[in-house]
Amino acid sequence: MSANPQHTPYHPRWYRAPMPIFWWVRRWIHARFILRELTSIFVAGYALVYLLQLRALGMGPEAYGRFLELLQSPLSISLHGISLVFVMYHSITWFNLAPRALSLRLGGRRVPDKVIAGLNFAAWAGMSAALLWVTLTG
Amino acid sequence: MMKRTIEPFWWSLFGAGGTLAALFIPITLFINGLAIPLGWLAAPDYENVLQMARHPLARTYLFLLISLSFYHWAHRFRFTLYDGLQLKHLNLLIAVICYGGATVGTVAAAYTLINL
């Protein structure tokens, strides 16, 4: 992501080589960057599906039952399977970058990046287990 | 100069949403979108789910998770369009569509959760 998104239509002071639209497909590291950015579509997409499920929940048992049936369709299962890969890619890349966003100091020493990332992954596992437990016992 | 002062605000929503989504979206998607529909887990009783979702803490959590996930998308997708597709000249239009879309989603989430 660029720091300053401000666009100015004219650049009289320097020459900018024209970039092809799909500049990022030629190198894997660039494609991986775009894939990481595209995970946001699946994050928001699932947030919307979840919101629709809550809406159906509020509309009564029949509406909720119909929604659960919809979730059982092969199309829904496939889309959720693909989405799971992308949202997990989001989590992994997010936690791996956490040490760069958060610099912790303990006793005058910088906490190693691996420790910070490790704590994030542990929190992920813990929260996932907690939600699974709530579902199983609720 | 307005744009410069508002960027950190959008970034903070992006960051908060990215963290909440990273922690909670994969397991929520797995449980509701795969495990229960495929019969790996028994679907919890309707009344129980409703009672649980109506708890003030649950409503707050659900609102933050959904709304901030939308703003996370808005910020990230905006820059993907700028950088990935070289659409820098559509700056304002893209920002309005992305943050506007997230705001519409936030209002819908608030409405749904208040009336649950």
PDB file of C-alpha atoms in Angstrom:
ATOM      1  CA  MET A   1       0.000   0.000   0.000  1.00  0.00           C
ATOM      2  CA  SER A   2       1.329   3.445  -0.844  1.00  0.00           C
ATOM      3  CA  ALA A   3       1.644   5.946   1.973  1.00  0.00           C
ATOM      4  CA  ASN A   4      -0.021   8.803   0.168  1.00  0.00           C
ATOM      5  CA  PRO A   5      -2.936   7.991  -2.127  1.00  0.00           C
ATOM      6  CA  GLN A   6      -3.306  11.589  -3.284  1.00  0.00           C
ATOM      7  CA  HIS A   7      -3.264  11.613  -7.043  1.00  0.00           C
ATOM      8  CA  THR A   8      -2.193  14.594  -9.036  1.00  0.00           C
ATOM      9  CA  PRO A   9      -3.059  14.495 -12.722  1.00  0.00           C
ATOM     10  CA  TYR A  10       0.120  16.243 -13.935  1.00  0.00           C
ATOM     11  CA  HIS A  11       3.716  15.476 -13.080  1.00  0.00           C
ATOM     12  CA  PRO A  12       5.808  18.090 -14.848  1.00  0.00           C
ATOM     13  CA  ARG A  13       8.924  17.374 -12.805  1.00  0.00           C
ATOM     14  CA  TRP A  14       9.615  13.746 -13.528  1.00  0.00           C
ATOM     15  CA  TYR A  15       8.965  10.996 -15.990  1.00  0.00           C
ATOM     16  CA  ARG A  16       6.952   7.975 -14.929  1.00  0.00           C
ATOM     17  CA  ALA A  17       7.324   4.864 -16.984  1.00  0.00           C
ATOM     18  CA  PRO A  18       3.851   3.589 -17.867  1.00  0.00           C
ATOM     19  CA  MET A  19       2.941   0.476 -15.893  1.00  0.00           C
ATOM     20  CA  PRO A  20       0.850  -2.298 -17.421  1.00  0.00           C
ATOM     21  CA  ILE A  21      -2.376  -3.016 -15.508  1.00  0.00           C
ATOM     22  CA  PHE A  22      -1.352  -6.561 -14.671  1.00  0.00           C
ATOM     23  CA  TRP A  23       2.179  -5.676 -13.599  1.00  0.00           C
ATOM     24  CA  TRP A  24       1.833  -7.989 -10.605  1.00  0.00           C
ATOM     25  CA  VAL A  25       1.341 -11.295 -12.464  1.00  0.00           C
ATOM     26  CA  ARG A  26       4.907 -11.493 -13.748  1.00  0.00           C
ATOM     27  CA  ARG A  27       6.605 -12.146 -10.432  1.00  0.00           C
ATOM     28  CA  TRP A  28       5.371 -14.531  -7.764  1.00  0.00           C
ATOM     29  CA  ILE A  29       6.246 -12.169  -4.915  1.00  0.00           C
ATOM     30  CA  HIS A  30       4.065  -9.464  -6.502  1.00  0.00           C
ATOM     31  CA  ALA A  31       1.216 -11.875  -7.209  1.00  0.00           C
ATOM     32  CA  ARG A  32       1.419 -13.026  -3.585  1.00  0.00           C
ATOM     33  CA  PHE A  33       1.077  -9.408  -2.457  1.00  0.00           C
ATOM     34  CA  ILE A  34      -2.061  -8.944  -4.569  1.00  0.00           C
ATOM     35  CA  LEU A  35      -3.466 -12.278  -3.315  1.00  0.00           C
ATOM     36  CA  ARG A  36      -2.928 -11.081   0.258  1.00  0.00           C
ATOM     37  CA  GLU A  37      -4.752  -7.841  -0.504  1.00  0.00           C
ATOM     38  CA  LEU A  38      -7.600  -9.768  -2.160  1.00  0.00           C
ATOM     39  CA  THR A  39      -8.199 -11.769   1.048  1.00  0.00           C
ATOM     40  CA  SER A  40     -10.090  -8.666   2.200  1.00  0.00           C
ATOM     41  CA  ILE A  41     -12.856  -9.490  -0.318  1.00  0.00           C
ATOM     42  CA  PHE A  42     -13.376 -12.865   1.365  1.00  0.00           C
ATOM     43  CA  VAL A  43     -13.231 -11.332   4.855  1.00  0.00           C
ATOM     44  CA  ALA A  44     -15.954  -8.808   3.998  1.00  0.00           C
ATOM     45  CA  GLY A  45     -17.855 -11.365   1.915  1.00  0.00           C
ATOM     46  CA  TYR A  46     -18.092 -13.743   4.833  1.00  0.00           C
ATOM     47  CA  ALA A  47     -18.986 -10.890   7.226  1.00  0.00           C
ATOM     48  CA  LEU A  48     -21.935 -10.215   4.901  1.00  0.00           C
ATOM     49  CA  VAL A  49     -23.007 -13.888   4.841  1.00  0.00           C
ATOM     50  CA  TYR A  50     -22.777 -13.970   8.641  1.00  0.00           C
ATOM     51  CA  LEU A  51     -24.874 -10.801   8.879  1.00  0.00           C
ATOM     52  CA  LEU A  52     -27.513 -12.402   6.618  1.00  0.00           C
ATOM     53  CA  GLN A  53     -27.517 -15.470   8.890  1.00  0.00           C
ATOM     54  CA  LEU A  54     -28.126 -13.219  11.921  1.00  0.00           C
ATOM     55  CA  ARG A  55     -30.907 -11.453  10.032  1.00  0.00           C
ATOM     56  CA  ALA A  56     -32.540 -14.817   9.296  1.00  0.00           C
ATOM     57  CA  LEU A  57     -32.107 -15.720  12.973  1.00  0.00           C
ATOM     58  CA  GLY A  58     -34.075 -12.623  13.964  1.00  0.00           C
ATOM     59  CA  MET A  59     -36.850 -13.420  11.459  1.00  0.00           C
ATOM     60  CA  GLY A  60     -37.867 -16.642  13.203  1.00  0.00           C
ATOM     61  CA  PRO A  61     -37.261 -20.418  13.166  1.00  0.00           C
ATOM     62  CA  GLU A  62     -38.690 -20.947   9.636  1.00  0.00           C
ATOM     63  CA  ALA A  63     -36.545 -18.233   8.038  1.00  0.00           C
ATOM     64  CA  TYR A  64     -33.512 -19.506   9.955  1.00  0.00           C
ATOM     65  CA  GLY A  65     -34.188 -23.080   8.847  1.00  0.00           C
ATOM     66  CA  ARG A  66     -34.401 -21.958   5.227  1.00  0.00           C
ATOM     67  CA  PHE A  67     -31.079 -20.157   5.583  1.00  0.00           C
ATOM     68  CA  LEU A  68     -29.418 -23.250   7.057  1.00  0.00           C
ATOM     69  CA  GLU A  69     -30.749 -25.293   4.120  1.00  0.00           C
ATOM     70  CA  LEU A  70     -29.228 -22.766   1.719  1.00  0.00           C
ATOM     71  CA  LEU A  71     -25.879 -23.237   3.464  1.00  0.00           C
ATOM     72  CA  GLN A  72     -26.052 -26.965   2.669  1.00  0.00           C
ATOM     73  CA  SER A  73     -26.123 -26.463  -1.102  1.00  0.00           C
ATOM     74  CA  PRO A  74     -23.038 -27.673  -3.015  1.00  0.00           C
ATOM     75  CA  LEU A  75     -22.458 -24.126  -4.280  1.00  0.00           C
ATOM     76  CA  SER A  76     -22.424 -22.754  -0.746  1.00  0.00           C
ATOM     77  CA  ILE A  77     -20.117 -25.500   0.488  1.00  0.00           C
ATOM     78  CA  SER A  78     -17.662 -24.871  -2.394  1.00  0.00           C
ATOM     79  CA  LEU A  79     -17.656 -21.107  -1.877  1.00  0.00           C
ATOM     80  CA  HIS A  80     -17.118 -21.533   1.859  1.00  0.00           C
ATOM     81  CA  GLY A  81     -14.270 -23.992   1.192  1.00  0.00           C
ATOM     82  CA  ILE A  82     -12.487 -21.518  -1.105  1.00  0.00           C
ATOM     83  CA  SER A  83     -13.185 -18.644   1.286  1.00  0.00           C
ATOM     84  CA  LEU A  84     -11.729 -20.575   4.228  1.00  0.00           C
ATOM     85  CA  VAL A  85      -8.381 -20.829   2.391  1.00  0.00           C
ATOM     86  CA  PHE A  86      -8.348 -17.071   1.753  1.00  0.00           C
ATOM     87  CA  VAL A  87      -9.402 -15.996   5.274  1.00  0.00           C
ATOM     88  CA  MET A  88      -6.770 -18.327   6.765  1.00  0.00           C
ATOM     89  CA  TYR A  89      -4.210 -16.769   4.415  1.00  0.00           C
ATOM     90  CA  HIS A  90      -5.333 -13.410   5.787  1.00  0.00           C
ATOM     91  CA  SER A  91      -4.791 -14.584   9.391  1.00  0.00           C
ATOM     92  CA  ILE A  92      -1.361 -16.089   8.676  1.00  0.00           C
ATOM     93  CA  THR A  93      -0.039 -13.047   6.792  1.00  0.00           C
ATOM     94  CA  TRP A  94      -1.609 -10.689   9.360  1.00  0.00           C
ATOM     95  CA  PHE A  95       0.025 -12.359  12.363  1.00  0.00           C
ATOM     96  CA  ASN A  96       3.362 -12.686  10.564  1.00  0.00           C
ATOM     97  CA  LEU A  97       3.348  -8.917   9.995  1.00  0.00           C
ATOM     98  CA  ALA A  98       2.251  -8.120  13.573  1.00  0.00           C
ATOM     99  CA  PRO A  99       5.882  -7.737  14.837  1.00  0.00           C
ATOM    100  CA  ARG A 100       6.407  -4.919  12.319  1.00  0.00           C
ATOM    101  CA  ALA A 101       3.361  -3.006  13.552  1.00  0.00           C
ATOM    102  CA  LEU A 102       4.037  -3.648  17.224  1.00  0.00           C
ATOM    103  CA  SER A 103       7.432  -3.119  18.807  1.00  0.00           C
ATOM    104  CA  LEU A 104       7.409  -4.340  22.415  1.00  0.00           C
ATOM    105  CA  ARG A 105      10.172  -3.707  24.934  1.00  0.00           C
ATOM    106  CA  LEU A 106      10.668  -5.744  28.064  1.00  0.00           C
ATOM    107  CA  GLY A 107      13.448  -4.913  30.530  1.00  0.00           C
ATOM    108  CA  GLY A 108      15.165  -2.641  27.996  1.00  0.00           C
ATOM    109  CA  ARG A 109      15.258  -5.327  25.333  1.00  0.00           C
ATOM    110  CA  ARG A 110      13.152  -5.609  22.245  1.00  0.00           C
ATOM    111  CA  VAL A 111      10.857  -8.627  22.338  1.00  0.00           C
ATOM    112  CA  PRO A 112      11.935 -10.846  19.407  1.00  0.00           C
ATOM    113  CA  ASP A 113       9.672 -10.837  16.323  1.00  0.00           C
ATOM    114  CA  LYS A 114       9.134 -14.568  16.613  1.00  0.00           C
ATOM    115  CA  VAL A 115       7.773 -14.214  20.142  1.00  0.00           C
ATOM    116  CA  ILE A 116       5.280 -11.507  19.118  1.00  0.00           C
ATOM    117  CA  ALA A 117       4.126 -13.496  16.082  1.00  0.00           C
ATOM    118  CA  GLY A 118       3.963 -16.634  18.249  1.00  0.00           C
ATOM    119  CA  LEU A 119       1.744 -14.904  20.802  1.00  0.00           C
ATOM    120  CA  ASN A 120      -0.571 -13.817  17.977  1.00  0.00           C
ATOM    121  CA  PHE A 121      -0.828 -17.356  16.627  1.00  0.00           C
ATOM    122  CA  ALA A 122      -1.458 -18.639  20.149  1.00  0.00           C
ATOM    123  CA  ALA A 123      -4.269 -16.078  20.575  1.00  0.00           C
ATOM    124  CA  TRP A 124      -5.731 -17.255  17.250  1.00  0.00           C
ATOM    125  CA  ALA A 125      -5.709 -20.893  18.407  1.00  0.00           C
ATOM    126  CA  GLY A 126      -7.137 -19.944  21.800  1.00  0.00           C
ATOM    127  CA  MET A 127      -9.973 -17.822  20.404  1.00  0.00           C
ATOM    128  CA  SER A 128     -10.828 -20.495  17.814  1.00  0.00           C
ATOM    129  CA  ALA A 129     -10.995 -23.152  20.543  1.00  0.00           C
ATOM    130  CA  ALA A 130     -13.165 -20.854  22.682  1.00  0.00           C
ATOM    131  CA  LEU A 131     -15.672 -20.231  19.872  1.00  0.00           C
ATOM    132  CA  LEU A 132     -15.767 -23.937  19.058  1.00  0.00           C
ATOM    133  CA  TRP A 133     -16.421 -24.697  22.725  1.00  0.00           C
ATOM    134  CA  VAL A 134     -19.251 -22.132  22.896  1.00  0.00           C
ATOM    135  CA  THR A 135     -20.826 -23.717  19.797  1.00  0.00           C
ATOM    136  CA  LEU A 136     -20.556 -27.248  21.158  1.00  0.00           C
ATOM    137  CA  THR A 137     -21.919 -26.437  24.610  1.00  0.00           C
ATOM    138  CA  GLY A 138     -24.387 -23.707  23.613  1.00  0.00           C
TER     139      GLY A 138
ATOM    140  CA  MET B   1      -5.091  18.799   3.571  1.00  0.00           C
ATOM    141  CA  MET B   2      -8.289  17.102   4.794  1.00  0.00           C
ATOM    142  CA  LYS B   3      -7.225  13.808   3.225  1.00  0.00           C
ATOM    143  CA  ARG B   4      -3.972  13.774   5.170  1.00  0.00           C
ATOM    144  CA  THR B   5      -5.694  14.182   8.484  1.00  0.00           C
ATOM    145  CA  ILE B   6      -8.280  11.450   7.897  1.00  0.00           C
ATOM    146  CA  GLU B   7      -5.894   8.714   6.635  1.00  0.00           C
ATOM    147  CA  PRO B   8      -4.811   7.544  10.140  1.00  0.00           C
ATOM    148  CA  PHE B   9      -8.487   7.156  11.060  1.00  0.00           C
ATOM    149  CA  TRP B  10      -9.164   4.831   8.114  1.00  0.00           C
ATOM    150  CA  TRP B  11      -5.946   2.980   8.868  1.00  0.00           C
ATOM    151  CA  SER B  12      -6.997   2.387  12.490  1.00  0.00           C
ATOM    152  CA  LEU B  13     -10.309   0.890  11.340  1.00  0.00           C
ATOM    153  CA  PHE B  14      -8.366  -1.239   8.832  1.00  0.00           C
ATOM    154  CA  GLY B  15      -6.010  -2.422  11.575  1.00  0.00           C
ATOM    155  CA  ALA B  16      -8.714  -3.176  14.130  1.00  0.00           C
ATOM    156  CA  GLY B  17     -10.814  -4.990  11.515  1.00  0.00           C
ATOM    157  CA  GLY B  18      -7.833  -6.958  10.244  1.00  0.00           C
ATOM    158  CA  THR B  19      -7.035  -8.191  13.763  1.00  0.00           C
ATOM    159  CA  LEU B  20     -10.626  -9.107  14.689  1.00  0.00           C
ATOM    160  CA  ALA B  21     -11.110 -10.839  11.328  1.00  0.00           C
ATOM    161  CA  ALA B  22      -7.808 -12.718  11.624  1.00  0.00           C
ATOM    162  CA  LEU B  23      -8.776 -14.037  15.062  1.00  0.00           C
ATOM    163  CA  PHE B  24     -12.457 -14.856  14.554  1.00  0.00           C
ATOM    164  CA  ILE B  25     -13.484 -15.136  10.888  1.00  0.00           C
ATOM    165  CA  PRO B  26     -11.783 -18.470  10.005  1.00  0.00           C
ATOM    166  CA  ILE B  27     -13.348 -20.433  12.885  1.00  0.00           C
ATOM    167  CA  THR B  28     -16.758 -18.743  12.450  1.00  0.00           C
ATOM    168  CA  LEU B  29     -16.721 -19.552   8.733  1.00  0.00           C
ATOM    169  CA  PHE B  30     -15.581 -23.114   9.409  1.00  0.00           C
ATOM    170  CA  ILE B  31     -18.309 -23.772  12.004  1.00  0.00           C
ATOM    171  CA  ASN B  32     -21.258 -22.098  10.243  1.00  0.00           C
ATOM    172  CA  GLY B  33     -20.312 -22.540   6.604  1.00  0.00           C
ATOM    173  CA  LEU B  34     -18.767 -26.024   6.616  1.00  0.00           C
ATOM    174  CA  ALA B  35     -18.932 -28.047   9.858  1.00  0.00           C
ATOM    175  CA  ILE B  36     -22.648 -27.595  10.588  1.00  0.00           C
ATOM    176  CA  PRO B  37     -23.928 -27.764   6.959  1.00  0.00           C
ATOM    177  CA  LEU B  38     -21.854 -30.931   6.366  1.00  0.00           C
ATOM    178  CA  GLY B  39     -23.098 -32.510   9.596  1.00  0.00           C
ATOM    179  CA  TRP B  40     -19.678 -32.667  11.285  1.00  0.00           C
ATOM    180  CA  LEU B  41     -21.173 -30.665  14.141  1.00  0.00           C
ATOM    181  CA  ALA B  42     -24.760 -30.792  15.376  1.00  0.00           C
ATOM    182  CA  ALA B  43     -26.633 -27.552  14.688  1.00  0.00           C
ATOM    183  CA  PRO B  44     -27.297 -25.814  18.023  1.00  0.00           C
ATOM    184  CA  ASP B  45     -30.935 -25.375  19.012  1.00  0.00           C
ATOM    185  CA  TYR B  46     -32.617 -22.287  17.482  1.00  0.00           C
ATOM    186  CA  GLU B  47     -33.732 -20.808  20.823  1.00  0.00           C
ATOM    187  CA  ASN B  48     -30.250 -21.244  22.307  1.00  0.00           C
ATOM    188  CA  VAL B  49     -28.588 -19.480  19.377  1.00  0.00           C
ATOM    189  CA  LEU B  50     -31.104 -16.630  19.586  1.00  0.00           C
ATOM    190  CA  GLN B  51     -30.657 -16.234  23.352  1.00  0.00           C
ATOM    191  CA  MET B  52     -26.874 -16.272  23.008  1.00  0.00           C
ATOM    192  CA  ALA B  53     -26.846 -13.742  20.140  1.00  0.00           C
ATOM    193  CA  ARG B  54     -29.168 -11.414  22.081  1.00  0.00           C
ATOM    194  CA  HIS B  55     -26.758 -11.030  24.978  1.00  0.00           C
ATOM    195  CA  PRO B  56     -25.442  -7.425  25.008  1.00  0.00           C
ATOM    196  CA  LEU B  57     -21.830  -8.628  24.909  1.00  0.00           C
ATOM    197  CA  ALA B  58     -22.589 -10.903  21.943  1.00  0.00           C
ATOM    198  CA  ARG B  59     -24.364  -8.102  20.091  1.00  0.00           C
ATOM    199  CA  THR B  60     -21.398  -5.783  20.664  1.00  0.00           C
ATOM    200  CA  TYR B  61     -18.930  -8.447  19.545  1.00  0.00           C
ATOM    201  CA  LEU B  62     -20.961  -9.288  16.436  1.00  0.00           C
ATOM    202  CA  PHE B  63     -21.350  -5.616  15.538  1.00  0.00           C
ATOM    203  CA  LEU B  64     -17.622  -4.908  15.858  1.00  0.00           C
ATOM    204  CA  LEU B  65     -16.603  -8.073  14.013  1.00  0.00           C
ATOM    205  CA  ILE B  66     -18.924  -7.435  11.066  1.00  0.00           C
ATOM    206  CA  SER B  67     -18.572  -3.662  10.796  1.00  0.00           C
ATOM    207  CA  LEU B  68     -14.782  -3.583  11.207  1.00  0.00           C
ATOM    208  CA  SER B  69     -14.410  -6.447   8.708  1.00  0.00           C
ATOM    209  CA  PHE B  70     -16.221  -4.220   6.195  1.00  0.00           C
ATOM    210  CA  TYR B  71     -13.915  -1.248   6.923  1.00  0.00           C
ATOM    211  CA  HIS B  72     -10.891  -3.554   6.744  1.00  0.00           C
ATOM    212  CA  TRP B  73     -12.003  -4.547   3.248  1.00  0.00           C
ATOM    213  CA  ALA B  74     -12.770  -0.941   2.254  1.00  0.00           C
ATOM    214  CA  HIS B  75      -9.277   0.287   3.091  1.00  0.00           C
ATOM    215  CA  ARG B  76      -7.373  -2.657   1.645  1.00  0.00           C
ATOM    216  CA  PHE B  77      -9.458  -2.975  -1.505  1.00  0.00           C
ATOM    217  CA  ARG B  78      -9.149   0.752  -2.139  1.00  0.00           C
ATOM    218  CA  PHE B  79      -5.363   0.475  -2.270  1.00  0.00           C
ATOM    219  CA  THR B  80      -5.520  -2.729  -4.301  1.00  0.00           C
ATOM    220  CA  LEU B  81      -7.460  -0.816  -6.950  1.00  0.00           C
ATOM    221  CA  TYR B  82      -4.998   2.099  -6.784  1.00  0.00           C
ATOM    222  CA  ASP B  83      -1.833   0.035  -6.970  1.00  0.00           C
ATOM    223  CA  GLY B  84      -2.903  -3.246  -8.503  1.00  0.00           C
ATOM    224  CA  LEU B  85      -5.063  -1.910 -11.295  1.00  0.00           C
ATOM    225  CA  GLN B  86      -3.376   1.500 -11.631  1.00  0.00           C
ATOM    226  CA  LEU B  87      -6.614   3.407 -11.081  1.00  0.00           C
ATOM    227  CA  LYS B  88      -5.079   6.320  -9.201  1.00  0.00           C
ATOM    228  CA  HIS B  89      -7.010   8.858 -11.250  1.00  0.00           C
ATOM    229  CA  LEU B  90     -10.315   7.533  -9.812  1.00  0.00           C
ATOM    230  CA  ASN B  91      -9.100   8.360  -6.298  1.00  0.00           C
ATOM    231  CA  LEU B  92     -12.221  10.024  -4.892  1.00  0.00           C
ATOM    232  CA  LEU B  93     -14.765   7.753  -6.594  1.00  0.00           C
ATOM    233  CA  ILE B  94     -13.038   4.605  -5.295  1.00  0.00           C
ATOM    234  CA  ALA B  95     -12.771   5.995  -1.760  1.00  0.00           C
ATOM    235  CA  VAL B  96     -16.463   6.918  -1.731  1.00  0.00           C
ATOM    236  CA  ILE B  97     -17.531   3.483  -3.019  1.00  0.00           C
ATOM    237  CA  CYS B  98     -15.284   1.565  -0.570  1.00  0.00           C
ATOM    238  CA  TYR B  99     -15.871   3.507   2.658  1.00  0.00           C
ATOM    239  CA  GLY B 100     -19.470   4.231   1.636  1.00  0.00           C
ATOM    240  CA  GLY B 101     -20.105   0.520   1.114  1.00  0.00           C
ATOM    241  CA  ALA B 102     -18.591  -0.291   4.505  1.00  0.00           C
ATOM    242  CA  THR B 103     -20.762   2.385   6.119  1.00  0.00           C
ATOM    243  CA  VAL B 104     -23.931   0.984   4.520  1.00  0.00           C
ATOM    244  CA  GLY B 105     -22.910  -2.463   5.825  1.00  0.00           C
ATOM    245  CA  THR B 106     -22.324  -1.004   9.294  1.00  0.00           C
ATOM    246  CA  VAL B 107     -25.780   0.593   9.383  1.00  0.00           C
ATOM    247  CA  ALA B 108     -27.315  -2.715   8.216  1.00  0.00           C
ATOM    248  CA  ALA B 109     -25.405  -4.591  10.945  1.00  0.00           C
ATOM    249  CA  ALA B 110     -26.545  -2.143  13.636  1.00  0.00           C
ATOM    250  CA  TYR B 111     -30.167  -2.361  12.440  1.00  0.00           C
ATOM    251  CA  THR B 112     -30.106  -6.177  12.321  1.00  0.00           C
ATOM    252  CA  LEU B 113     -28.490  -6.582  15.738  1.00  0.00           C
ATOM    253  CA  ILE B 114     -30.709  -4.027  17.497  1.00  0.00           C
ATOM    254  CA  ASN B 115     -33.827  -5.762  16.138  1.00  0.00           C
ATOM    255  CA  LEU B 116     -32.574  -9.275  16.880  1.00  0.00           C
TER     256      LEU B 116
END
